[in-house]
mmCIF file of C-alpha atoms in Angstrom:
data_model
loop_
_atom_site.group_PDB
_atom_site.id
_atom_site.type_symbol
_atom_site.label_atom_id
_atom_site.label_comp_id
_atom_site.label_asym_id
_atom_site.label_seq_id
_atom_site.Cartn_x
_atom_site.Cartn_y
_atom_site.Cartn_z
ATOM 1 C CA MET T 20 117.889 103.485 85.965
ATOM 2 C CA ALA T 21 120.727 102.802 83.251
ATOM 3 C CA CYS T 22 119.002 102.657 79.764
ATOM 4 C CA ILE T 23 122.181 101.293 78.187
ATOM 5 C CA GLY T 24 123.993 98.370 79.233
ATOM 6 C CA SER T 25 127.994 97.233 79.397
ATOM 7 C CA LYS T 26 127.680 95.869 76.083
ATOM 8 C CA GLY T 27 125.509 98.930 74.279
ATOM 9 C CA GLU T 28 122.380 96.955 74.880
ATOM 10 C CA LEU T 29 119.119 98.041 76.322
ATOM 11 C CA THR T 30 118.212 96.994 79.848
ATOM 12 C CA GLU T 31 115.105 95.334 80.692
ATOM 13 C CA SER T 32 112.905 98.406 81.940
ATOM 14 C CA ALA T 33 114.600 100.832 78.839
ATOM 15 C CA ARG T 34 113.700 97.956 76.112
ATOM 16 C CA LYS T 35 109.909 97.916 78.573
ATOM 17 C CA MET T 36 109.393 101.677 77.867
ATOM 18 C CA LEU T 37 110.580 101.599 74.250
ATOM 19 C CA THR T 38 108.076 99.181 73.640
ATOM 20 C CA ALA T 39 105.266 100.793 75.190
ATOM 21 C CA LEU T 40 106.089 103.787 72.907
ATOM 22 C CA GLU T 41 104.664 102.428 69.828
ATOM 23 C CA HIS T 42 102.907 105.551 69.875
ATOM 24 C CA PRO T 43 103.793 108.634 71.448
ATOM 25 C CA ALA T 44 102.880 108.673 75.155
ATOM 26 C CA SER T 45 103.080 110.804 78.554
ATOM 27 C CA PRO T 46 105.179 109.336 81.161
ATOM 28 C CA GLU T 47 101.894 108.578 83.010
ATOM 29 C CA ASP T 48 100.631 106.336 80.088
ATOM 30 C CA VAL T 49 104.077 105.008 79.835
ATOM 31 C CA ALA T 50 103.963 103.767 83.493
ATOM 32 C CA ALA T 51 99.959 102.233 83.368
ATOM 33 C CA ARG T 52 101.269 100.201 80.190
ATOM 34 C CA THR T 53 104.778 98.803 81.481
ATOM 35 C CA ASP T 54 103.203 98.652 85.381
ATOM 36 C CA LEU T 55 106.621 100.393 86.220
ATOM 37 C CA PRO T 56 106.167 102.888 89.249
ATOM 38 C CA LEU T 57 105.804 106.401 87.726
ATOM 39 C CA PHE T 58 108.404 107.821 89.276
ATOM 40 C CA ARG T 59 110.922 105.244 87.504
ATOM 41 C CA VAL T 60 109.215 106.034 84.227
ATOM 42 C CA ARG T 61 109.774 109.881 84.490
ATOM 43 C CA ALA T 62 113.486 109.140 85.498
ATOM 44 C CA GLY T 63 113.887 106.899 82.292
ATOM 45 C CA LEU T 64 112.600 108.490 79.962
ATOM 46 C CA ARG T 65 114.491 111.463 81.108
ATOM 47 C CA GLU T 66 117.775 109.490 80.861
ATOM 48 C CA MET T 67 116.406 108.104 77.597
ATOM 49 C CA ALA T 68 116.062 111.301 76.104
ATOM 50 C CA GLU T 69 119.281 112.483 77.078
ATOM 51 C CA ALA T 70 120.853 109.157 75.410
ATOM 52 C CA GLY T 71 119.151 110.241 72.414
ATOM 53 C CA LEU T 72 116.817 106.926 72.556
ATOM 54 C CA VAL T 73 113.307 109.035 73.050
ATOM 55 C CA GLU T 74 112.475 112.568 71.909
ATOM 56 C CA LEU T 75 109.671 114.651 73.756
ATOM 57 C CA GLN T 76 106.813 115.627 71.438
ATOM 58 C CA GLY T 77 104.817 118.313 73.117
ATOM 59 C CA ALA T 78 103.801 116.582 76.576
ATOM 60 C CA SER T 79 104.492 112.738 75.087
ATOM 61 C CA TYR T 80 107.301 111.201 74.235
ATOM 62 C CA ALA T 81 108.395 109.145 71.300
ATOM 63 C CA PRO T 82 111.132 106.851 70.298
ATOM 64 C CA THR T 83 114.067 107.887 67.871
ATOM 65 C CA GLU T 84 115.488 106.225 65.299
ATOM 66 C CA LEU T 85 118.655 105.118 67.291
ATOM 67 C CA GLY T 86 115.843 104.169 70.252
ATOM 68 C CA ARG T 87 113.853 102.147 67.035
ATOM 69 C CA SER T 88 117.063 100.529 65.773
ATOM 70 C CA LEU T 89 118.402 99.359 69.675
ATOM 71 C CA LEU T 90 114.741 97.988 70.224
ATOM 72 C CA ALA T 91 115.211 95.620 67.121
ATOM 73 C CA ALA T 92 118.358 94.698 67.629
ATOM 74 C CA MET M 28 115.631 133.772 115.154
ATOM 75 C CA ALA M 29 117.113 137.447 116.121
ATOM 76 C CA SER M 30 115.006 137.394 119.036
ATOM 77 C CA LEU M 31 115.934 133.762 120.323
ATOM 78 C CA LEU M 32 119.456 135.105 119.852
ATOM 79 C CA GLU M 33 118.703 138.056 121.720
ATOM 80 C CA SER M 34 117.266 135.944 124.563
ATOM 81 C CA THR M 35 119.533 133.283 125.060
ATOM 82 C CA SER M 36 122.959 133.505 126.459
ATOM 83 C CA GLN M 37 125.521 131.748 123.998
ATOM 84 C CA GLU M 38 126.569 129.937 127.226
ATOM 85 C CA THR M 39 123.488 128.297 127.728
ATOM 86 C CA LEU M 40 123.922 127.080 123.885
ATOM 87 C CA HIS M 41 125.179 123.510 123.377
ATOM 88 C CA PRO M 42 128.425 123.304 121.460
ATOM 89 C CA THR M 43 126.962 121.463 118.652
ATOM 90 C CA ALA M 44 123.900 124.152 118.203
ATOM 91 C CA THR M 45 124.052 126.062 114.962
ATOM 92 C CA LEU M 46 121.247 128.034 114.972
ATOM 93 C CA ALA M 47 121.499 130.016 111.657
ATOM 94 C CA ALA M 48 121.382 126.070 109.872
ATOM 95 C CA THR M 49 118.088 125.584 110.530
ATOM 96 C CA ALA M 50 116.747 128.308 109.113
ATOM 97 C CA SER M 51 116.742 126.444 105.667
ATOM 98 C CA LEU M 52 115.506 122.694 106.768
ATOM 99 C CA PRO M 53 112.310 121.419 105.422
ATOM 100 C CA ARG M 54 109.281 122.648 107.575
ATOM 101 C CA LEU M 55 105.363 121.225 107.971
ATOM 102 C CA GLY M 56 103.281 122.408 105.466
ATOM 103 C CA SER M 57 106.247 124.197 103.032
ATOM 104 C CA PRO M 58 107.655 122.298 99.599
ATOM 105 C CA ALA M 59 110.447 119.823 100.169
ATOM 106 C CA PRO M 60 113.569 121.106 98.838
ATOM 107 C CA ASP M 61 113.932 119.843 95.232
ATOM 108 C CA PHE M 62 117.114 117.923 94.429
ATOM 109 C CA GLU M 63 118.511 115.670 91.866
ATOM 110 C CA ALA M 64 120.331 112.647 93.028
ATOM 111 C CA VAL M 65 122.107 109.341 92.166
ATOM 112 C CA THR M 66 120.414 106.555 93.459
ATOM 113 C CA THR M 67 120.338 102.836 92.615
ATOM 114 C CA HIS M 68 117.670 102.928 90.157
ATOM 115 C CA GLY M 69 119.552 106.066 88.326
ATOM 116 C CA LYS M 70 119.434 109.121 88.474
ATOM 117 C CA ILE M 71 116.327 110.577 90.595
ATOM 118 C CA ARG M 72 114.726 114.243 90.978
ATOM 119 C CA LEU M 73 112.155 114.832 93.778
ATOM 120 C CA SER M 74 109.604 116.220 90.999
ATOM 121 C CA ASP M 75 109.621 112.586 89.743
ATOM 122 C CA TYR M 76 107.851 111.776 92.497
ATOM 123 C CA GLN M 77 104.896 114.291 91.866
ATOM 124 C CA GLY M 78 101.364 112.852 91.870
ATOM 125 C CA THR M 79 102.646 110.047 94.631
ATOM 126 C CA TRP M 80 103.464 109.902 98.339
ATOM 127 C CA LEU M 81 107.003 109.390 99.299
ATOM 128 C CA VAL M 82 108.431 108.432 102.115
ATOM 129 C CA LEU M 83 112.191 109.665 101.966
ATOM 130 C CA PHE M 84 114.335 108.153 104.930
ATOM 131 C CA SER M 85 117.479 107.987 105.730
ATOM 132 C CA HIS M 86 119.826 105.928 107.480
ATOM 133 C CA PRO M 87 123.718 105.877 109.441
ATOM 134 C CA ALA M 88 125.096 103.247 107.252
ATOM 135 C CA ASP M 89 125.503 100.650 104.789
ATOM 136 C CA PHE M 90 126.288 96.889 106.273
ATOM 137 C CA THR M 91 125.653 97.918 109.856
ATOM 138 C CA PRO M 92 122.924 95.272 112.289
ATOM 139 C CA VAL M 93 120.213 98.060 113.037
ATOM 140 C CA CYS M 94 119.753 99.553 109.361
ATOM 141 C CA THR M 95 119.556 96.228 108.408
ATOM 142 C CA THR M 96 116.808 94.813 110.358
ATOM 143 C CA GLU M 97 115.136 98.539 109.268
ATOM 144 C CA PHE M 98 115.543 98.076 105.335
ATOM 145 C CA LEU M 99 113.584 94.664 105.980
ATOM 146 C CA ALA M 100 111.047 96.304 107.536
ATOM 147 C CA PHE M 101 110.758 99.040 104.983
ATOM 148 C CA ALA M 102 110.750 96.358 102.066
ATOM 149 C CA ALA M 103 108.175 94.278 104.023
ATOM 150 C CA ILE M 104 105.852 97.481 104.325
ATOM 151 C CA ALA M 105 106.436 98.558 100.127
ATOM 152 C CA PRO M 106 103.895 96.452 98.658
ATOM 153 C CA ASP M 107 100.858 98.153 101.524
ATOM 154 C CA LEU M 108 102.317 101.480 101.177
ATOM 155 C CA ARG M 109 102.240 101.271 97.196
ATOM 156 C CA LYS M 110 98.372 100.236 97.900
ATOM 157 C CA ARG M 111 98.412 103.855 99.137
ATOM 158 C CA ASN M 112 100.168 105.479 96.321
ATOM 159 C CA VAL M 113 103.054 105.856 98.294
ATOM 160 C CA GLU M 114 107.130 105.182 97.168
ATOM 161 C CA LEU M 115 110.142 104.862 99.491
ATOM 162 C CA LEU M 116 113.198 106.529 98.982
ATOM 163 C CA GLY M 117 116.331 105.561 101.419
ATOM 164 C CA LEU M 118 119.573 107.720 102.047
ATOM 165 C CA SER M 119 122.672 107.474 103.697
ATOM 166 C CA ILE M 120 126.261 108.817 102.707
ATOM 167 C CA ASP M 121 127.715 105.745 101.171
ATOM 168 C CA SER M 122 128.394 105.194 97.663
ATOM 169 C CA VAL M 123 126.089 103.258 94.812
ATOM 170 C CA SER M 124 128.412 100.488 94.749
ATOM 171 C CA SER M 125 127.852 100.266 98.785
ATOM 172 C CA HIS M 126 124.380 100.369 98.287
ATOM 173 C CA ILE M 127 123.903 97.572 95.608
ATOM 174 C CA ALA M 128 126.393 95.631 97.720
ATOM 175 C CA TRP M 129 124.390 95.927 100.768
ATOM 176 C CA ALA M 130 121.242 95.023 98.872
ATOM 177 C CA ARG M 131 122.445 92.258 96.917
ATOM 178 C CA ASN M 132 123.938 91.004 101.153
ATOM 179 C CA ILE M 133 120.409 91.275 102.308
ATOM 180 C CA LYS M 134 118.905 89.365 99.507
ATOM 181 C CA ASP M 135 121.792 86.456 99.881
ATOM 182 C CA LYS M 136 121.568 86.606 103.777
ATOM 183 C CA PHE M 137 117.631 87.287 104.574
ATOM 184 C CA GLY M 138 116.269 86.094 101.350
ATOM 185 C CA VAL M 139 114.809 89.780 100.941
ATOM 186 C CA ASP M 140 114.673 92.020 98.019
ATOM 187 C CA ILE M 141 115.207 95.719 98.547
ATOM 188 C CA PRO M 142 112.303 97.034 96.044
ATOM 189 C CA PHE M 143 113.082 100.832 96.311
ATOM 190 C CA PRO M 144 115.861 103.039 95.512
ATOM 191 C CA ILE M 145 118.672 103.909 97.309
ATOM 192 C CA ILE M 146 120.377 107.556 97.467
ATOM 193 C CA ALA M 147 124.102 107.157 97.380
ATOM 194 C CA ASP M 148 124.404 111.097 99.048
ATOM 195 C CA SER M 149 128.444 110.749 99.111
ATOM 196 C CA ASN M 150 128.780 114.759 98.729
ATOM 197 C CA LYS M 151 125.877 115.079 101.253
ATOM 198 C CA GLU M 152 124.205 117.573 99.710
ATOM 199 C CA VAL M 153 120.788 116.304 99.996
ATOM 200 C CA ALA M 154 121.522 115.206 103.800
ATOM 201 C CA THR M 155 122.597 118.571 104.462
ATOM 202 C CA LEU M 156 119.209 120.031 102.479
ATOM 203 C CA TYR M 157 116.860 118.315 104.541
ATOM 204 C CA GLY M 158 118.695 117.924 108.032
ATOM 205 C CA MET M 159 119.679 114.633 108.508
ATOM 206 C CA LEU M 160 122.898 115.100 109.776
ATOM 207 C CA MET M 161 122.963 115.849 113.253
ATOM 208 C CA PRO M 162 126.334 116.792 114.729
ATOM 209 C CA GLY M 163 125.791 115.603 118.094
ATOM 210 C CA GLU M 164 125.581 112.596 117.349
ATOM 211 C CA SER M 165 127.669 111.990 114.351
ATOM 212 C CA LYS M 166 129.301 114.185 111.680
ATOM 213 C CA THR M 167 129.853 111.142 108.840
ATOM 214 C CA GLU M 168 126.471 109.449 109.374
ATOM 215 C CA THR M 169 122.948 110.312 108.765
ATOM 216 C CA SER M 170 120.258 110.049 111.229
ATOM 217 C CA ARG M 171 117.420 107.936 111.027
ATOM 218 C CA CYS M 172 115.079 110.346 109.665
ATOM 219 C CA VAL M 173 111.995 110.079 107.884
ATOM 220 C CA PHE M 174 110.063 113.170 105.835
ATOM 221 C CA VAL M 175 106.527 112.275 104.354
ATOM 222 C CA ILE M 176 106.299 114.050 101.217
ATOM 223 C CA ASP M 177 102.365 114.282 99.677
ATOM 224 C CA PRO M 178 101.856 114.280 96.195
ATOM 225 C CA THR M 179 102.263 117.961 95.728
ATOM 226 C CA GLY M 180 105.316 118.239 96.959
ATOM 227 C CA ILE M 181 104.560 119.384 100.437
ATOM 228 C CA VAL M 182 106.302 117.923 103.361
ATOM 229 C CA ARG M 183 103.636 116.480 105.531
ATOM 230 C CA ALA M 184 105.343 114.851 108.460
ATOM 231 C CA MET M 185 108.776 114.457 110.153
ATOM 232 C CA ILE M 186 110.095 111.675 112.128
ATOM 233 C CA TYR M 187 113.599 111.514 113.650
ATOM 234 C CA TYR M 188 115.299 108.907 115.618
ATOM 235 C CA PRO M 189 118.808 108.227 116.692
ATOM 236 C CA LEU M 190 121.556 106.284 115.738
ATOM 237 C CA THR M 191 120.737 103.562 118.131
ATOM 238 C CA THR M 192 116.946 103.004 118.160
ATOM 239 C CA GLY M 193 115.469 101.275 114.659
ATOM 240 C CA ARG M 194 112.273 102.467 113.580
ATOM 241 C CA ASN M 195 108.770 101.755 113.979
ATOM 242 C CA THR M 196 107.454 100.885 109.966
ATOM 243 C CA ASP M 197 103.969 100.080 111.613
ATOM 244 C CA GLU M 198 103.502 103.639 112.331
ATOM 245 C CA ILE M 199 104.957 104.964 109.258
ATOM 246 C CA VAL M 200 102.036 103.088 108.112
ATOM 247 C CA ARG M 201 99.796 104.479 110.138
ATOM 248 C CA LEU M 202 101.076 107.886 109.801
ATOM 249 C CA ILE M 203 100.406 107.390 106.180
ATOM 250 C CA ASP M 204 96.470 106.117 106.735
ATOM 251 C CA ALA M 205 95.873 109.398 109.143
ATOM 252 C CA LEU M 206 97.276 111.463 106.431
ATOM 253 C CA GLN M 207 95.459 110.493 103.715
ATOM 254 C CA THR M 208 92.316 110.114 105.959
ATOM 255 C CA THR M 209 92.769 113.522 106.837
ATOM 256 C CA ASP M 210 92.713 114.732 103.581
ATOM 257 C CA LYS M 211 89.874 112.533 102.080
ATOM 258 C CA HIS M 212 87.487 113.330 105.050
ATOM 259 C CA ALA M 213 88.760 116.603 106.104
ATOM 260 C CA ILE M 214 89.163 115.330 109.698
ATOM 261 C CA ALA M 215 91.416 114.958 112.480
ATOM 262 C CA THR M 216 92.757 111.771 114.143
ATOM 263 C CA PRO M 217 93.067 110.646 117.881
ATOM 264 C CA ALA M 218 96.164 109.688 119.756
ATOM 265 C CA ASN M 219 96.601 105.642 118.644
ATOM 266 C CA TRP M 220 94.215 106.273 116.019
ATOM 267 C CA HIS M 221 93.833 103.360 113.484
ATOM 268 C CA PRO M 222 91.645 102.968 110.499
ATOM 269 C CA GLY M 223 88.113 101.881 110.964
ATOM 270 C CA ASP M 224 88.511 103.750 114.523
ATOM 271 C CA LYS M 225 86.536 107.138 114.854
ATOM 272 C CA VAL M 226 87.787 110.321 113.975
ATOM 273 C CA ILE M 227 88.032 114.108 115.485
ATOM 274 C CA VAL M 228 85.872 116.810 114.146
ATOM 275 C CA PRO M 229 87.632 119.752 113.881
ATOM 276 C CA PRO M 230 86.743 122.302 116.785
ATOM 277 C CA PRO M 231 84.115 124.896 115.774
ATOM 278 C CA SER M 232 85.795 128.296 114.812
ATOM 279 C CA THR M 233 82.183 130.181 115.509
ATOM 280 C CA MET M 234 79.999 130.172 118.174
ATOM 281 C CA GLU M 235 77.294 129.085 115.177
ATOM 282 C CA ASP M 236 79.427 126.441 114.405
ATOM 283 C CA ALA M 237 79.605 125.191 117.972
ATOM 284 C CA GLU M 238 75.640 125.789 118.524
ATOM 285 C CA ALA M 239 74.936 123.509 115.108
ATOM 286 C CA ARG M 240 77.603 120.838 116.019
ATOM 287 C CA THR M 241 75.588 120.039 118.976
ATOM 288 C CA LYS M 242 72.495 119.132 116.845
ATOM 289 C CA ALA M 243 75.010 116.981 113.933
ATOM 290 C CA GLY M 244 74.415 113.597 115.212
ATOM 291 C CA TYR M 245 78.223 113.638 116.326
ATOM 292 C CA GLU M 246 79.316 111.804 119.611
ATOM 293 C CA CYS M 247 80.557 115.065 121.721
ATOM 294 C CA THR M 248 81.857 114.989 125.318
ATOM 295 C CA ASP M 249 81.573 118.611 124.838
ATOM 296 C CA TRP M 250 81.464 121.277 122.141
ATOM 297 C CA TYR M 251 84.920 120.845 121.061
ATOM 298 C CA PHE M 252 85.608 117.511 121.624
ATOM 299 C CA CYS M 253 83.616 115.762 118.917
ATOM 300 C CA LYS M 254 84.016 112.798 117.297
ATOM 301 C CA LYS M 255 82.357 110.747 114.246
ATOM 302 C CA THR M 256 82.578 107.416 112.174
ATOM 303 C CA ILE M 257 83.573 107.768 108.836
#
């Protein structure tokens, strides 16, 4: 589940997950909000955290400035 | 293992027998070996499936006919499995590019989307961890193995089919139904059981239990053989 496409744009699933993170949320909440399978959300959020698009705040994920800017682009 | 070696003449072993290698293979009732793997849906860890049932299955190779029929069959049961909180995860020793090309070919030629990830196990790490390679059959292709892993990460069932024989996916759905029914009702399921059929009441462990169950309203043929409807 690559979160960034070949042109530096967010992939569809990454965009879905970032949109669901308007407020910090757990992977379970993101899965419920996006209708994506939980395993994909867990793997996707981990990958987005490695790419600096989201950060872990306790048990919840929140978008970073980079994540917000790519979502707005 | 030592006692087996002592009691078994080396001359009687098949040339491909490697007794030591079997020591680390998955066991029913034990935690499934953890892994992180490259898949057609990105990097996935076994722990990503925590809270979900998982059917991890291997196939010999992409772009082969029996495997193609199996993938069509697995894709067909995927919606039914998801309703049961079960995810599918395929594996072979092909590259992720090969998996993507094959899945696209299946879509093109058969009109079927492959909705589940496929592990590209080029270095055979997961295949080795799970004992999916059967050297007596092939040193370069994984056999048709199925591992049913429960939401807590415990291996609950294993099925092994040879390269030549495609699997019965209806049986995999039936197996999931049986395992989930067992967990929910603390019962066992008889041969060829399907949902709606009577189930087996676990045998009594004490004389008192044996006596009590004769009055419990079960359908008993004898004290150890009782069924009930759930």
